[in-house]
Each structure stands twice: as C-alpha cells, then as structure tokens.
PDB file of C-alpha atoms in Angstrom:
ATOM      1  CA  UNK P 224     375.896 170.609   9.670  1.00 63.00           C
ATOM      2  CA  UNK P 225     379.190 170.248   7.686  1.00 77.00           C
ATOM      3  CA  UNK P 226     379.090 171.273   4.029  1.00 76.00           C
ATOM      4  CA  UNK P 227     381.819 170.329   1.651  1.00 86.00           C
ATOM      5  CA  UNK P 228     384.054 172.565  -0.198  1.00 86.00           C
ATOM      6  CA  UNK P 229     383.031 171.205  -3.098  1.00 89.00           C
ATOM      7  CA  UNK P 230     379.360 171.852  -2.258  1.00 88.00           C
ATOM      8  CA  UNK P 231     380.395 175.361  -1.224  1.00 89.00           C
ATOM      9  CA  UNK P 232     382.422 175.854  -4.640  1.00 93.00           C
ATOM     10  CA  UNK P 233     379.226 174.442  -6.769  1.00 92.00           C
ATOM     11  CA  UNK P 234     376.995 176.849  -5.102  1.00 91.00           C
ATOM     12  CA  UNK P 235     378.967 179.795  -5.574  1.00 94.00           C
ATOM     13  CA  UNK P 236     379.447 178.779  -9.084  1.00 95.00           C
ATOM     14  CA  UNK P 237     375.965 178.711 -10.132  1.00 94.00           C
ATOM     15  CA  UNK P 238     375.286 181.948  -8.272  1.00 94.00           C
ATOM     16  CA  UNK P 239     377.931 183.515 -10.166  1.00 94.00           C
ATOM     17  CA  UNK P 240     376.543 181.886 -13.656  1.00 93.00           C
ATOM     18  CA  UNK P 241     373.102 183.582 -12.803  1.00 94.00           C
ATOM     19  CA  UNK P 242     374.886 186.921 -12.480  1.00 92.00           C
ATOM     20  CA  UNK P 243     376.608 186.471 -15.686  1.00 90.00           C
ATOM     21  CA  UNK P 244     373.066 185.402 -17.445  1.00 91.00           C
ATOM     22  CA  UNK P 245     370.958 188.373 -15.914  1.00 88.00           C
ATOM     23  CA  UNK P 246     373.918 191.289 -16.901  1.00 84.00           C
ATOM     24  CA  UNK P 247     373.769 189.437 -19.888  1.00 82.00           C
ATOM     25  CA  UNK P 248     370.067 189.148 -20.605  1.00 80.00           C
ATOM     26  CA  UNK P 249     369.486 193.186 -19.483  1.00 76.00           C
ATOM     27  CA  UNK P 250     372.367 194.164 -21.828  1.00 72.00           C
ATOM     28  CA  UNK P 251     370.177 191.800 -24.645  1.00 70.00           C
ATOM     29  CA  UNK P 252     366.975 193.450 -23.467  1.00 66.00           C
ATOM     30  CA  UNK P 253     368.749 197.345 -23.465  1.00 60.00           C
ATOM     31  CA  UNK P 254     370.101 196.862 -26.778  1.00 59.00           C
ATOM     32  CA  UNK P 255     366.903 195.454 -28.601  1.00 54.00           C
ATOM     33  CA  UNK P 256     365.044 197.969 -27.304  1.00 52.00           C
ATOM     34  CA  UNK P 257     366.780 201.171 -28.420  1.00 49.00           C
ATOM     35  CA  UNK P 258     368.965 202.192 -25.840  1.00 46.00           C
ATOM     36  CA  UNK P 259     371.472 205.057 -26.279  1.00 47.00           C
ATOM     37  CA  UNK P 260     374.037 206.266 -24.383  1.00 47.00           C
ATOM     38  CA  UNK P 261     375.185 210.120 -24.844  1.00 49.00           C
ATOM     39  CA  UNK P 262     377.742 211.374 -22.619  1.00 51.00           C
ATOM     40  CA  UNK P 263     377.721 214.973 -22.521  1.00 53.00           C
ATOM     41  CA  UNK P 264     381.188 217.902 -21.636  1.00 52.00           C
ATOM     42  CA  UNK P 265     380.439 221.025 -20.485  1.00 53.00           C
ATOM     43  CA  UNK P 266     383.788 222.952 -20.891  1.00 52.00           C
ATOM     44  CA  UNK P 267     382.603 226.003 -18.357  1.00 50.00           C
ATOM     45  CA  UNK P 268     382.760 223.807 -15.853  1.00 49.00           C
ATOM     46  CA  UNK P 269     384.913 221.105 -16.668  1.00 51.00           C
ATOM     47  CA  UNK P 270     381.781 218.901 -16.069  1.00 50.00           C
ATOM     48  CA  UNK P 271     380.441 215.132 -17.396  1.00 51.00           C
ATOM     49  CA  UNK P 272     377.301 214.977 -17.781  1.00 50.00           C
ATOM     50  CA  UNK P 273     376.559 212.005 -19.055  1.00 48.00           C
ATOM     51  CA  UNK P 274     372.660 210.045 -19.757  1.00 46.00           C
ATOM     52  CA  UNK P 275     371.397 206.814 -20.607  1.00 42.00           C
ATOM     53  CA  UNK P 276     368.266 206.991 -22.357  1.00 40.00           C
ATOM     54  CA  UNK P 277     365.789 203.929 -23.337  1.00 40.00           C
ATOM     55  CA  UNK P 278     362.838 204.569 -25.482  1.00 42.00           C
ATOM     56  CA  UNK P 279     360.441 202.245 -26.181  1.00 42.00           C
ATOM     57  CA  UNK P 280     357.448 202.048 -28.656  1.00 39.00           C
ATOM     58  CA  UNK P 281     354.669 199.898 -28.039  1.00 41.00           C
ATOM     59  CA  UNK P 282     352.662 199.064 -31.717  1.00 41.00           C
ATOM     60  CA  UNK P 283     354.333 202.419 -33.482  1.00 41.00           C
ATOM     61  CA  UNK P 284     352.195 204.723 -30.933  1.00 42.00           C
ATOM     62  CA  UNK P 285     354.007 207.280 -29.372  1.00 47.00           C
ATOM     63  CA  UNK P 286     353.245 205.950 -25.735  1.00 45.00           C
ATOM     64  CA  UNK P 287     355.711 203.061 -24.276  1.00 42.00           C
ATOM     65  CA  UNK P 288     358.123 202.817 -21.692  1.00 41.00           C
ATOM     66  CA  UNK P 289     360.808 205.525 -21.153  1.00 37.00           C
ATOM     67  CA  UNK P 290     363.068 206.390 -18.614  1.00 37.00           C
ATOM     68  CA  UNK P 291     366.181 208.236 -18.165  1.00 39.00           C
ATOM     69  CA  UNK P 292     369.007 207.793 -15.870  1.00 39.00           C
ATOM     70  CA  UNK P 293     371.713 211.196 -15.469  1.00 40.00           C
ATOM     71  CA  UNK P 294     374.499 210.881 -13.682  1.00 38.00           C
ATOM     72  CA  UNK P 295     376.319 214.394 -13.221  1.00 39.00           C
ATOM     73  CA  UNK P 296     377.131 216.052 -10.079  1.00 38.00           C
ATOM     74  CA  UNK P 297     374.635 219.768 -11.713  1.00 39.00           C
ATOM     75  CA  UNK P 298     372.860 219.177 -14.568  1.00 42.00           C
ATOM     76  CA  UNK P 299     372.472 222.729 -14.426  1.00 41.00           C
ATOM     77  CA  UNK P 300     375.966 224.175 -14.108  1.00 42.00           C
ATOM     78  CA  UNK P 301     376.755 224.415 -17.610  1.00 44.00           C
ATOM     79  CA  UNK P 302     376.518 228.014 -18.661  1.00 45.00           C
ATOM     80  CA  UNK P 303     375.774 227.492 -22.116  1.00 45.00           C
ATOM     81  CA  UNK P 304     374.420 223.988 -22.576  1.00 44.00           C
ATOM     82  CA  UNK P 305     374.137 224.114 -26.686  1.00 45.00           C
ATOM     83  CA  UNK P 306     377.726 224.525 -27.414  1.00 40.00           C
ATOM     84  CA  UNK P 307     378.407 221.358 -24.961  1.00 42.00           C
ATOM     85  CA  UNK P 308     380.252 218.386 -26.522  1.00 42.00           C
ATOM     86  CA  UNK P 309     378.382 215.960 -27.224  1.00 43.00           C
ATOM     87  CA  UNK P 310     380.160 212.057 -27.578  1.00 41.00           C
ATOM     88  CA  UNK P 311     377.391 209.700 -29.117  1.00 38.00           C
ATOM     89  CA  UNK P 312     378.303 206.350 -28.490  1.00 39.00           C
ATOM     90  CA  UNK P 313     375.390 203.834 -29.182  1.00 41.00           C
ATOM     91  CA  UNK P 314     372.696 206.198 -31.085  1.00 41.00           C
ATOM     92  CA  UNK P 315     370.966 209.051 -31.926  1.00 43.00           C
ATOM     93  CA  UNK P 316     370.219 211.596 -28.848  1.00 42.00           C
ATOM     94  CA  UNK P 317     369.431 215.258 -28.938  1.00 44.00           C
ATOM     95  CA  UNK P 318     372.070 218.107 -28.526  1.00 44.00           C
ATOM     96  CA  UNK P 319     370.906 219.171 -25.039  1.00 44.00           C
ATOM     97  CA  UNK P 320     371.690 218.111 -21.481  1.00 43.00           C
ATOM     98  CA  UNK P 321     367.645 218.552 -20.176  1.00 43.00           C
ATOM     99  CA  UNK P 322     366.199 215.192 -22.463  1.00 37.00           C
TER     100      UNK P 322
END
C-alpha cells in the first residue's frame, strides 16, 4: 500500500497538534491546581536541588492529591540544609530541601 506525502504530512500534523494540546492542557491543569516550583542551592556542595511540588485540596479538607517530584543527584549532601538558597519561582514552598 502506497500512502501519499500529503497523507503522511496530515498525519504527522495532527499527531504533533495533540502533543501541543496535552503539554498544554497539563500545564492548564498544574497551574490551576497550585503547583510550585522551588529550586533549591546548596553552596557546600555546589549542588541543585531543585522540587516540583503539587498540592491539592479536595472540599477545604486537608486530604487530596499530592506528590512531589526531586530531581538532585543527593538530597542529602548539603551540610547545612537551612542556610540553602532558596529561588521561588511560581509560589510559596518551605525553606527546606526534605518537603
């Protein structure tokens, strides 16, 4: 079976339109919900630590959905995590590297 390059153009395009949408529609769904992004230095070891935290409240209880992604190569290499610097980019987060 021989396909067309214009079939073969019109089927990449609407694969890369549904990539676009769902990036999109996650970044929607990330933002309504709460997310923050806190990227944290540790000057000891000239380490990034950095965290992407979600919280989510269902009907003002305390329960909900909440995850936390950390991307750092040892979370616990920093010799004195409190005086790390802390960059807050999207929201509130809390001073230490363990949330």
């Amino acid at each position: 079976m021989k396909i067309s390059y214009s079939v073969l153009v019109g089927i990449m395009a609407i694969f890369v339109f549904a990539a676009v949408a769902l990036t999109l529609a996650l970044y929607a769904f990330l933002k309504i919900q709460g997310a923050h992004e806190c990227i944290y230095y540790c000057p000891e070891t000239d380490n990034i630590i950095c965290a992407f935290h979600t919280e989510v409240n269902m009907n003002n209880n305390e329960g909900g959905m909440n995850f936390t992604s950390l991307c750092h190569r040892d979370m616990y290499n920093c010799q004195n995590p409190k005086h790390s610097y802390k960059f807050d980019v999207k929201g509130p987060c809390n001073n230490s590297v363990e949330d």
